[in-house]
PDB file of C-alpha atoms in Angstrom:
ATOM      1  CA  THR G   1       5.968  12.301  -0.943  1.00 62.00           C
ATOM      2  CA  ILE G   2       3.083  11.469   1.357  1.00 71.00           C
ATOM      3  CA  ALA G   3       2.606   7.874   2.549  1.00 62.00           C
ATOM      4  CA  LEU G   4      -1.034   6.805   2.746  1.00 68.00           C
ATOM      5  CA  GLN G   5      -0.615   4.076   5.344  1.00 66.00           C
ATOM      6  CA  ASN G   6      -4.320   3.652   5.971  1.00 76.00           C
ATOM      7  CA  ILE G   7      -5.107   2.714   2.378  1.00 85.00           C
ATOM      8  CA  ASN G   8      -5.211  -1.052   2.674  1.00 83.00           C
ATOM      9  CA  PHE G   9      -6.179  -3.800   0.271  1.00 85.00           C
ATOM     10  CA  ILE G  10      -7.491  -7.342   0.407  1.00 84.00           C
ATOM     11  CA  GLY G  11      -4.415  -9.591   0.387  1.00 81.00           C
ATOM     12  CA  GLY G  12      -3.081 -10.251  -3.108  1.00 89.00           C
ATOM     13  CA  SER G  13      -5.714  -7.938  -4.553  1.00 91.00           C
ATOM     14  CA  ASN G  14      -6.196  -4.350  -5.669  1.00 93.00           C
ATOM     15  CA  ARG G  15      -9.616  -4.132  -3.937  1.00 91.00           C
ATOM     16  CA  PHE G  16      -9.800  -1.718  -1.003  1.00 91.00           C
ATOM     17  CA  LEU G  17     -10.686  -2.810   2.512  1.00 85.00           C
ATOM     18  CA  LEU G  18     -13.734  -0.989   3.890  1.00 88.00           C
ATOM     19  CA  GLU G  19     -11.695   0.867   6.522  1.00 86.00           C
ATOM     20  CA  THR G  20      -9.794   2.590   3.699  1.00 89.00           C
ATOM     21  CA  ALA G  21     -12.746   4.867   2.880  1.00 93.00           C
ATOM     22  CA  PRO G  22     -11.810   7.761   5.237  1.00 93.00           C
ATOM     23  CA  MET G  23      -8.259   8.049   3.829  1.00 92.00           C
ATOM     24  CA  LEU G  24      -9.524   7.952   0.238  1.00 95.00           C
ATOM     25  CA  LEU G  25     -12.022  10.667   1.084  1.00 94.00           C
ATOM     26  CA  GLU G  26      -9.266  12.771   2.659  1.00 92.00           C
ATOM     27  CA  LEU G  27      -7.176  12.466  -0.518  1.00 95.00           C
ATOM     28  CA  LEU G  28     -10.197  13.367  -2.660  1.00 96.00           C
ATOM     29  CA  GLU G  29     -10.904  16.424  -0.510  1.00 94.00           C
ATOM     30  CA  ALA G  30      -7.282  17.572  -0.854  1.00 93.00           C
ATOM     31  CA  MET G  31      -7.510  17.239  -4.638  1.00 96.00           C
ATOM     32  CA  GLU G  32     -10.745  19.257  -4.638  1.00 96.00           C
ATOM     33  CA  THR G  33      -9.341  21.919  -2.287  1.00 95.00           C
ATOM     34  CA  TYR G  34      -6.182  22.395  -4.384  1.00 95.00           C
ATOM     35  CA  PRO G  35      -7.368  22.305  -8.017  1.00 96.00           C
ATOM     36  CA  LYS G  36      -3.849  22.810  -9.436  1.00 96.00           C
ATOM     37  CA  LEU G  37      -2.384  19.884  -7.478  1.00 96.00           C
ATOM     38  CA  VAL G  38      -0.869  17.210  -9.751  1.00 97.00           C
ATOM     39  CA  ILE G  39       0.146  13.898  -8.187  1.00 97.00           C
ATOM     40  CA  ARG G  40       1.573  10.483  -8.944  1.00 97.00           C
ATOM     41  CA  VAL G  41       0.183   7.544  -6.981  1.00 96.00           C
ATOM     42  CA  GLU G  42       2.978   5.092  -6.177  1.00 94.00           C
ATOM     43  CA  GLY G  43       2.211   1.514  -5.137  1.00 94.00           C
ATOM     44  CA  HIS G  44       4.474  -0.739  -3.071  1.00 93.00           C
ATOM     45  CA  ILE G  45       4.139  -4.309  -1.805  1.00 93.00           C
ATOM     46  CA  CYS G  46       5.520  -6.300   1.104  1.00 90.00           C
ATOM     47  CA  CYS G  47       6.651  -9.833   1.669  1.00 90.00           C
ATOM     48  CA  HIS G  48       8.552 -10.441  -1.561  1.00 87.00           C
ATOM     49  CA  PRO G  49      12.170 -11.696  -1.668  1.00 90.00           C
ATOM     50  CA  ASP G  50      13.265  -9.554  -4.616  1.00 89.00           C
ATOM     51  CA  ALA G  51      12.560  -6.122  -6.069  1.00 91.00           C
ATOM     52  CA  GLY G  52       9.890  -7.406  -8.438  1.00 91.00           C
ATOM     53  CA  ASP G  53       6.153  -7.165  -8.187  1.00 95.00           C
ATOM     54  CA  TYR G  54       3.699  -9.823  -7.060  1.00 93.00           C
ATOM     55  CA  ILE G  55       0.789 -11.640  -8.695  1.00 94.00           C
ATOM     56  CA  ASN G  56      -2.602  -9.967  -8.552  1.00 93.00           C
ATOM     57  CA  ILE G  57      -4.768 -12.964  -7.635  1.00 93.00           C
ATOM     58  CA  GLU G  58      -7.769 -11.493  -9.437  1.00 90.00           C
ATOM     59  CA  THR G  59      -6.084 -10.929 -12.795  1.00 90.00           C
ATOM     60  CA  GLY G  60      -3.197 -13.420 -12.610  1.00 94.00           C
ATOM     61  CA  THR G  61      -0.776 -10.729 -13.765  1.00 93.00           C
ATOM     62  CA  PRO G  62       2.456  -9.864 -11.904  1.00 95.00           C
ATOM     63  CA  ASN G  63       1.646  -6.191 -11.360  1.00 96.00           C
ATOM     64  CA  LEU G  64      -0.004  -5.963  -7.934  1.00 96.00           C
ATOM     65  CA  SER G  65       1.696  -2.725  -6.850  1.00 97.00           C
ATOM     66  CA  GLU G  66       0.750  -1.034 -10.120  1.00 97.00           C
ATOM     67  CA  GLU G  67      -2.861  -2.232  -9.890  1.00 96.00           C
ATOM     68  CA  ARG G  68      -3.118  -0.903  -6.327  1.00 95.00           C
ATOM     69  CA  ALA G  69      -1.805   2.505  -7.393  1.00 96.00           C
ATOM     70  CA  LYS G  70      -4.208   2.459 -10.339  1.00 97.00           C
ATOM     71  CA  ALA G  71      -7.120   1.678  -7.993  1.00 96.00           C
ATOM     72  CA  VAL G  72      -6.428   4.907  -6.098  1.00 97.00           C
ATOM     73  CA  ARG G  73      -6.193   6.827  -9.367  1.00 98.00           C
ATOM     74  CA  ASP G  74      -9.457   5.289 -10.589  1.00 98.00           C
ATOM     75  CA  TYR G  75     -11.171   6.271  -7.332  1.00 98.00           C
ATOM     76  CA  LEU G  76     -10.162   9.889  -7.937  1.00 98.00           C
ATOM     77  CA  PHE G  77     -11.333   9.750 -11.583  1.00 98.00           C
ATOM     78  CA  LYS G  78     -14.700   8.330 -10.553  1.00 98.00           C
ATOM     79  CA  ASN G  79     -15.067  11.294  -8.223  1.00 98.00           C
ATOM     80  CA  ASP G  80     -14.498  13.883 -10.969  1.00 98.00           C
ATOM     81  CA  ILE G  81     -10.783  14.595 -10.533  1.00 98.00           C
ATOM     82  CA  ASP G  82      -9.372  15.449 -13.982  1.00 97.00           C
ATOM     83  CA  SER G  83      -7.275  12.655 -15.482  1.00 94.00           C
ATOM     84  CA  ASN G  84      -4.480  15.132 -16.312  1.00 97.00           C
ATOM     85  CA  ARG G  85      -3.864  15.584 -12.577  1.00 98.00           C
ATOM     86  CA  VAL G  86      -3.156  11.969 -11.579  1.00 98.00           C
ATOM     87  CA  THR G  87      -0.682   9.386 -12.847  1.00 98.00           C
ATOM     88  CA  TYR G  88       0.349   6.126 -11.208  1.00 98.00           C
ATOM     89  CA  LYS G  89       3.278   3.740 -11.015  1.00 97.00           C
ATOM     90  CA  GLY G  90       3.960   0.433  -9.271  1.00 97.00           C
ATOM     91  CA  PHE G  91       7.312  -0.139  -7.600  1.00 96.00           C
ATOM     92  CA  GLY G  92       6.846  -3.747  -6.493  1.00 95.00           C
ATOM     93  CA  HIS G  93       9.194  -4.464  -3.603  1.00 94.00           C
ATOM     94  CA  SER G  94      12.001  -2.264  -4.983  1.00 95.00           C
ATOM     95  CA  ALA G  95      11.731   0.439  -2.296  1.00 93.00           C
ATOM     96  CA  PRO G  96      10.793  -1.271   0.962  1.00 93.00           C
ATOM     97  CA  ILE G  97      10.964   0.621   4.230  1.00 91.00           C
ATOM     98  CA  TYR G  98      11.943  -2.665   5.939  1.00 93.00           C
ATOM     99  CA  PRO G  99      14.021  -5.378   4.222  1.00 94.00           C
ATOM    100  CA  TYR G 100      12.637  -8.801   3.361  1.00 94.00           C
ATOM    101  CA  PRO G 101      11.744 -10.827   5.290  1.00 94.00           C
ATOM    102  CA  GLU G 102       9.763  -8.359   7.333  1.00 94.00           C
ATOM    103  CA  LYS G 103       9.946  -9.327  11.002  1.00 95.00           C
ATOM    104  CA  THR G 104       6.558  -8.118  12.220  1.00 92.00           C
ATOM    105  CA  GLU G 105       3.088  -7.421  10.874  1.00 85.00           C
ATOM    106  CA  GLN G 106       3.746  -3.699  11.424  1.00 85.00           C
ATOM    107  CA  GLU G 107       6.795  -3.882   9.110  1.00 88.00           C
ATOM    108  CA  ARG G 108       4.676  -5.687   6.477  1.00 87.00           C
ATOM    109  CA  ILE G 109       1.965  -3.019   6.743  1.00 82.00           C
ATOM    110  CA  LEU G 110       4.503  -0.207   6.356  1.00 83.00           C
ATOM    111  CA  ASN G 111       6.015  -1.855   3.268  1.00 87.00           C
ATOM    112  CA  ARG G 112       2.550  -2.551   1.789  1.00 86.00           C
ATOM    113  CA  ARG G 113       1.738   1.067   1.111  1.00 87.00           C
ATOM    114  CA  VAL G 114       0.574   3.648  -1.366  1.00 90.00           C
ATOM    115  CA  GLU G 115       2.439   6.941  -1.526  1.00 90.00           C
ATOM    116  CA  ILE G 116       1.424  10.182  -3.149  1.00 92.00           C
ATOM    117  CA  LYS G 117       4.178  12.142  -4.862  1.00 93.00           C
ATOM    118  CA  ILE G 118       3.338  15.777  -5.472  1.00 93.00           C
ATOM    119  CA  ILE G 119       4.391  16.668  -9.004  1.00 95.00           C
ATOM    120  CA  SER G 120       3.214  20.303  -8.939  1.00 94.00           C
ATOM    121  CA  LYS G 121       1.021  22.575  -6.825  1.00 90.00           C
TER     122      LYS G 121
END
């Protein structure tokens, strides 16, 4: 599993921050370089008292971690990566690196992450 710590989102949203572009491009380049690589994009959130997910403020649905993982998948699809090579799943706050309540902004950032699980090479 590879943590993509520099893929960040607007708070409560699945829209990327501008500074995320270089990390997305790096992931895209890896997928292009290794055409047999199959991955699962895994979304996680911070700042939630239980293992559940959080509300996506744009859609009103309680699936923010899933929508963030899907946004990464959609980015790859839009850049011609075959849909058979990328799946996604949201984990909410079920697998935090730091327990709730996170004590620092750095702990929140590390919990609010997208990870790439390599399924096959």
